[in-house]
Amino acid sequence: MPTKPPKAPAPRTAEAAPEQGTLLHIDDLHLTIAGRGRAGEERTVHALDGVSLRLAPGEALGLVGESGSGKTMTALSVLGLLPPGARVTSGRILLEGTDLAAAPEPVLRGVRGNSVGVVFQDPLSSLNPTMTIGAQVAEPLLLHRGVGRAEAREKAEETLRMVGLPQPGERMRSYPHQLSGGMRQRVAIAMALVCEPRLLIADEPTTALDVTTQHQILELIGELRERLGMALVLVSHDLGVIARRVDRVAVMYGGKVAEQAPVRRLFTAPRHRYTRALFDALPERAAGTGRPLATIPGLPPTLVGTPAGCRFAPRCAHATEECRTQEPPRRTADEDAPDHTYACFHPAAADATEHAAEPATEHAAEPADAAPDADADGSEGPAASADAAGTGGPTGDVLLELDAVRKEYALRSGPFTRRRDRRPVSAVAGVSLTVRRGETFGIVGESGCGKSTLGRMAVGMEDPTGGAVRFDGQDVAGLDRAGLRAHRRRVQLMFQDSYASMDPRMRVGAILREPLVIQGIGDRAAQEERVRELLDEVGLPHGAVHRYPHEFSGGQRQRLGLARALALSPSLVVADEPVSALDVSVQAQILNLMRDLQREKGLSYLFISHDLAVVRYLADRVGVMYLGSLVETGPAAEVFARPLHPYTRGLLETADSAVVDEDAPREGSPLAGETPSAARPPSGCRFRTRCPLATELCATTPPEPSEPAAPGHQVSCHFPLVETARAG
Amino acid sequence: MTAEAASPTTGPTVPAPAGDDEPTATPSLARRTLAVFTGNRLALLGAGILVLLLAFCFLGPLLYHTDQVHTDLGAASLAPGSDGHPLGTTDLGYDMLGRLMHGGQTSLEVGLAAGLLATLFGTVYGAVAGYFGGWVDAVLMRITDAALAIPALFLLVVVAAMVTPSKPVLILVIASVAWLSPARLIRGEALALRSRDYVHAMRLMGGGGARAVFRHIVPNAVGTMIVNATFQIADAILYVAYLSFLGLSIPPPAADWGSMLSSGITYTQVGYWWLIFPPGLLIVLVVAAFNFIGDGLRDAFDVRLQKN
Amino acid sequence: MIRFLLKRTGQALVVLFLVSLIVFVLLHQLPGGPARAILGPKATPEAIAHFNHLQGYDRSLPVQYGMYLKRLVTGDLGESYKLNQPVLTLLGERLPKTLLLTGLSVVLAALLAVPLGILQAVRRGRASDYVLTGAAFVAYATPVFFLGLVLILGFAQQWPLFPAEAPQSETVGGILAEPAGLVLPVVTMALGIIAMFSRYMRSAVLDNLGEDYVRTARSKGQSQVRVMARHVLRNALIPLASLLGLYLPTLFSGALVVESMFNYPGMGLLFWNAAQSNDFPVLLGVTLVVGVATVLGSLLTDIAYAVLDPRIRSVS
């Protein structure tokens, strides 16, 4: 064990710092979580290892990191709301001079909900299901303000009005399940703010919400922060969420703060190699360039035991012996920016221009996270010739054709389902699209828009209630048993949750062999050979065949899911949110892999995602879905640059991009309101209830697709944004 | 590609047991299940008790010979410690210790057989209902609802009153009532498993219903079945005792713990405690043992499939 | 809500119909049929044939079932062979007393089991939790009659605090007038229920303590006690209502044993005596009534559950 390297050049202690400028000061916080390993052995995870942060009154700090980086632990430790087994082992948490880390429970209780409010990730599970909203919001007042019930209710109602809950007086008597996700999160915010705290901690407050709702909630938090003059700690894995909402950002990795800087500086000139790599792995950085994404190999550290050296060294392309043995000291970026610090021996150049050019070289670090023996040479060739295919658009013949497919579900009645009328839910309402050989067709939309149902119909998991699914010109519904069985070889599905899609009792070898066994392809030896081939292709070691799915990480499971989808050499893979559960760095690995394999094999993808950046990166053409209908389709570059449908434009304006660019301030109005129920869709154009341009015509006549701007760019709207698009 | 970049430390990204990256090192599911089970002290205790009781009932008579057929009224109701009778004698002069072994055989045999039979039949019934769904399910489940609505003991008594109890009859009678709850349980399990993604995935590969049932649904329901079987055996042993207590057991000279206990009741007034406590405690012991084992198995099957 | 009630009631009616069918089938499974059971083993074939004709037992089964149902609807459950009274009259006397015994036991059990379960959940993994868990297992494994016997030996004979026999009054009020006689039967019956309920409460409280909303409640600055009382308890108790519904058949089985043990003049004792004397009309009548009571009882608990849980209540 090497001697501990010197601390940061100018270690600022609580005593030295002027207290009036500090609301919260986390000082060298260490935290461990006692738990058990798989074999039942006891093990201690060093979740936080010397975290120091400082927050001025009224300041907003963003805490970014991948899962397991310690960002949530840091935030929760402030209020002592740690999970069982977690313990602060050393360090201080000074809130206005009081050390909360050492404070007894009653003192913490006096702080919680009073001077510090918290908003958690999942608004449904965070609210008590059997208590009215009014009672839950009023609770902190009764606890901390010593007010009477009537007064508490009055104040609760006022707070609910402040967070934008419509008809707060009536809603006071509602229960959480009666509200939409966005409204629930507003209630949760009201609960955190009802005592007007000086600090709000928001732990992934919008991760469980849809894009448009997410935007509304983040705007609300920003607005309330200004109005109440409170400080904010915004915890998120999403750089895009952080980008526009905070003053300063701390990037966490492996239980340490890797880099800390004012938001603009961090986004334009990150110095720590991890921060830089994280930015480069963002799909929006590579979208439209035809370049593969830069990836970070491997997985975040497990933090069992305290490794020597820089936590990021094992995954870092620039790591040296020094990095692996010594802990990098905290440095100040340069003279004129004392508030930009990082802990890296070999920082990226401060010059922001280098940044844009770099990904191409860093891509070299691509080999799969678990593939020490996978030969990465093969993946380099197709990647280099990427540009032609990426931008030119494929011209292959039509492989899959969806012709006005519809899907209606009869609402099952049961004690938990609401059944006011017998009208079925219209999940997909007449969608037509084509996927050509070798292309990626991306479908974007918010949850409940019918995109997954569409995917399931495309792959034949569900039958459409109307319209036709044609594959190679052949109607899939007309296939007999044998024909359908043969058809299965041509289309495969890549599941969102690969873990759930694999029998937990089967070893990986058996899982990957199953499609071959079912289709009767080859003898056992040939099948096993094919499995090894597949593992090579997705960059997993051959030894994986002896293991069970639960032994793999999320990224590795997606690799396995892809391998199984490819086992039968299909011509089309339908991928339903294949990367939505993954961290950014791992997501980039999977996206690159999908892209490389597509070029090698001439695969087609029907790629379904809620994430605009991911779709933009991977898709040649895109379709935008809203409430069961396809509102716009066209070449990806075209649709993203010049959206014709008001919904598409709203989505694009709403989506939080991790690109901080002051020269291009946002314009227009992001989407307001919420998506109506698919059981009672609006008449005419389904988007009209949220559309700023809607007229009488929109309510009576469903719009037909047209191509008002460019060939191949279709929009279903009575008033497409042709003018605006041209002007923009 | 630069050499520098190609060297992600090949740390065990799959967190292998014992930090070993040799993939073959993965222990089998069965072994891991066993490990969790043996880690549960109550379950081990239950297994230990069960082994001892089985040895007592089935091996004991080989070492400890007594006459369990002919009554000996001359030596009736002797207190424990009497000459040659460490636990005394019953009201009919049978040696108590020998009678406990003899009676335990009946209790355990009937309990085990009835519990297993009930689980087996219930599983098939429930699996059919759950897998086919629709009206088949509705009809089959309403029947179990109705049968479950009549308390088991009432049903048992009515049935037992109509037939002359013998071991096989007792097994059938108890199983005919006890299959209901496993049927309901397995039906729920089958319904849930049927809609798992891995069953969908297999269907998308072109696999059929038989493969779904035998390769995916049944193997994944086995844990539930085994756990339930343990609880069913415990319940069946209790049913045997209840039936005996209600006077509906196999007629003498056969015996089981329940009938021994109920014949002892007559003598509570005169204080023949040794007629009551030994059989009573043995029933408690064996039923608790099966419950401990079932609980431990449930944990073992649960833990086995957890992520990390 | 109304739709839910109608649907649930409809289901209950179907089940009731099937219960009557099962009882009818049992009636016809009697060796030699009802005639042999009533007229005795020495009856001549002619007498049996005559009896069967009189009773309509020589008609087709569906017709007979129709007649059986018709009699049921008019409240005719047949007549006891031994007591020479209509079964319905007998049940009218006995059922309330059984409900009294069961009700008292459930109330006692709930009063003890809920705090015990909470205690175990809060002290999970400590010695008290293990001891109580072990005790619950043993209590569950103890046959009710063995427990009753031990209690009689202990508290009626060794230390004669309570009578070993239940009150023999004709009326519910009369039974309540002798509370001492109720102690042992009620305690005997309650113990198994305590074991069951406390196990449930322990896991329900543990589950709820792990829920996000508990963390939210703590983040408002509430104390553990207040979180437990205001948030966890309600969420853990509501499902107990439906658990009670599922548990009803077991309760009636328990009542059967306890009543026959303590000579408590309820339905269980009536049933047991009938079993001793092959009094089939009584056996089947009681079985039917107990089945009906179970179906209605679980219907009521489901409704209670729906009323208590806002997630179901509001689905109107």
mmCIF file of N, CA and C in Angstrom, chain A residues 210-211 442-452 577 607-612 615 623-627 629-631 647 651 675:
data_model
loop_
_atom_site.group_PDB
_atom_site.id
_atom_site.type_symbol
_atom_site.label_atom_id
_atom_site.label_comp_id
_atom_site.label_asym_id
_atom_site.label_seq_id
_atom_site.Cartn_x
_atom_site.Cartn_y
_atom_site.Cartn_z
ATOM 1 N N ASP A 210 -41.682 10.708 -17.997
ATOM 2 C CA ASP A 210 -41.528 10.886 -19.427
ATOM 3 C C ASP A 210 -40.802 12.180 -19.756
ATOM 4 N N VAL A 211 -40.285 12.224 -20.984
ATOM 5 C CA VAL A 211 -39.491 13.382 -21.391
ATOM 6 C C VAL A 211 -40.216 14.703 -21.146
ATOM 7 N N GLY A 442 -35.781 3.892 -36.517
ATOM 8 C CA GLY A 442 -35.966 4.206 -35.099
ATOM 9 C C GLY A 442 -37.374 4.673 -34.825
ATOM 10 N N ILE A 443 -37.962 4.169 -33.734
ATOM 11 C CA ILE A 443 -39.277 4.669 -33.329
ATOM 12 C C ILE A 443 -39.118 5.369 -31.988
ATOM 13 N N VAL A 444 -39.514 6.621 -31.952
ATOM 14 C CA VAL A 444 -39.416 7.392 -30.717
ATOM 15 C C VAL A 444 -40.796 7.718 -30.203
ATOM 16 N N GLY A 445 -40.918 7.779 -28.917
ATOM 17 C CA GLY A 445 -42.180 8.204 -28.331
ATOM 18 C C GLY A 445 -42.115 8.061 -26.831
ATOM 19 N N GLU A 446 -43.075 8.670 -26.157
ATOM 20 C CA GLU A 446 -43.094 8.588 -24.706
ATOM 21 C C GLU A 446 -43.780 7.293 -24.292
ATOM 22 N N SER A 447 -43.716 6.984 -23.005
ATOM 23 C CA SER A 447 -44.302 5.730 -22.560
ATOM 24 C C SER A 447 -45.808 5.765 -22.808
ATOM 25 N N GLY A 448 -46.345 4.643 -23.226
ATOM 26 C CA GLY A 448 -47.769 4.566 -23.502
ATOM 27 C C GLY A 448 -48.150 5.034 -24.887
ATOM 28 N N CYS A 449 -47.175 5.344 -25.726
ATOM 29 C CA CYS A 449 -47.523 5.825 -27.068
ATOM 30 C C CYS A 449 -47.786 4.670 -28.015
ATOM 31 N N GLY A 450 -47.520 3.440 -27.561
ATOM 32 C CA GLY A 450 -47.804 2.283 -28.403
ATOM 33 C C GLY A 450 -46.587 1.763 -29.130
ATOM 34 N N LYS A 451 -45.418 2.302 -28.854
ATOM 35 C CA LYS A 451 -44.239 1.882 -29.619
ATOM 36 C C LYS A 451 -43.844 0.443 -29.316
ATOM 37 N N SER A 452 -43.993 0.035 -28.061
ATOM 38 C CA SER A 452 -43.648 -1.353 -27.735
ATOM 39 C C SER A 452 -44.649 -2.317 -28.345
ATOM 40 N N GLU A 577 -36.163 -0.751 -26.569
ATOM 41 C CA GLU A 577 -35.438 -0.055 -25.498
ATOM 42 C C GLU A 577 -34.231 -0.868 -25.010
ATOM 43 N N PHE A 607 -35.651 -0.103 -34.194
ATOM 44 C CA PHE A 607 -35.093 0.287 -32.901
ATOM 45 C C PHE A 607 -36.073 1.191 -32.177
ATOM 46 N N ILE A 608 -36.537 0.721 -31.019
ATOM 47 C CA ILE A 608 -37.580 1.451 -30.294
ATOM 48 C C ILE A 608 -36.991 2.082 -29.054
ATOM 49 N N SER A 609 -37.193 3.370 -28.882
ATOM 50 C CA SER A 609 -36.627 4.013 -27.693
ATOM 51 C C SER A 609 -37.363 5.296 -27.363
ATOM 52 N N HIS A 610 -37.286 5.669 -26.093
ATOM 53 C CA HIS A 610 -37.841 6.964 -25.696
ATOM 54 C C HIS A 610 -36.759 8.023 -25.775
ATOM 55 N N ASP A 611 -35.518 7.579 -25.982
ATOM 56 C CA ASP A 611 -34.386 8.477 -25.878
ATOM 57 C C ASP A 611 -34.015 9.026 -27.258
ATOM 58 N N LEU A 612 -34.277 10.310 -27.451
ATOM 59 C CA LEU A 612 -34.053 10.914 -28.761
ATOM 60 C C LEU A 612 -32.600 10.811 -29.190
ATOM 61 N N VAL A 615 -31.709 7.317 -30.465
ATOM 62 C CA VAL A 615 -32.308 7.044 -31.774
ATOM 63 C C VAL A 615 -31.601 7.850 -32.855
ATOM 64 N N GLY A 623 -39.385 7.290 -36.936
ATOM 65 C CA GLY A 623 -40.808 7.547 -36.871
ATOM 66 C C GLY A 623 -41.120 8.047 -35.467
ATOM 67 N N VAL A 624 -41.939 9.072 -35.367
ATOM 68 C CA VAL A 624 -42.298 9.610 -34.063
ATOM 69 C C VAL A 624 -43.728 9.199 -33.753
ATOM 70 N N MET A 625 -43.923 8.555 -32.616
ATOM 71 C CA MET A 625 -45.276 8.109 -32.264
ATOM 72 C C MET A 625 -45.854 8.942 -31.140
ATOM 73 N N TYR A 626 -47.145 9.190 -31.265
ATOM 74 C CA TYR A 626 -47.860 9.861 -30.188
ATOM 75 C C TYR A 626 -49.222 9.196 -30.028
ATOM 76 N N LEU A 627 -49.491 8.679 -28.881
ATOM 77 C CA LEU A 627 -50.784 8.102 -28.552
ATOM 78 C C LEU A 627 -51.302 7.161 -29.635
ATOM 79 N N SER A 629 -50.447 6.744 -32.768
ATOM 80 C CA SER A 629 -50.290 7.003 -34.199
ATOM 81 C C SER A 629 -48.910 7.559 -34.502
ATOM 82 N N LEU A 630 -48.505 7.313 -35.725
ATOM 83 C CA LEU A 630 -47.209 7.764 -36.189
ATOM 84 C C LEU A 630 -47.413 9.171 -36.730
ATOM 85 N N VAL A 631 -46.833 10.170 -36.076
ATOM 86 C CA VAL A 631 -47.125 11.530 -36.505
ATOM 87 C C VAL A 631 -46.142 12.020 -37.557
ATOM 88 N N TYR A 647 -45.632 18.083 -32.407
ATOM 89 C CA TYR A 647 -45.229 17.205 -31.310
ATOM 90 C C TYR A 647 -43.732 16.908 -31.385
ATOM 91 N N LEU A 651 -41.034 17.774 -28.567
ATOM 92 C CA LEU A 651 -40.155 16.759 -27.968
ATOM 93 C C LEU A 651 -38.703 17.199 -28.045
ATOM 94 N N THR A 675 -50.316 13.482 -21.686
ATOM 95 C CA THR A 675 -50.897 12.640 -22.713
ATOM 96 C C THR A 675 -52.244 12.094 -22.244
#
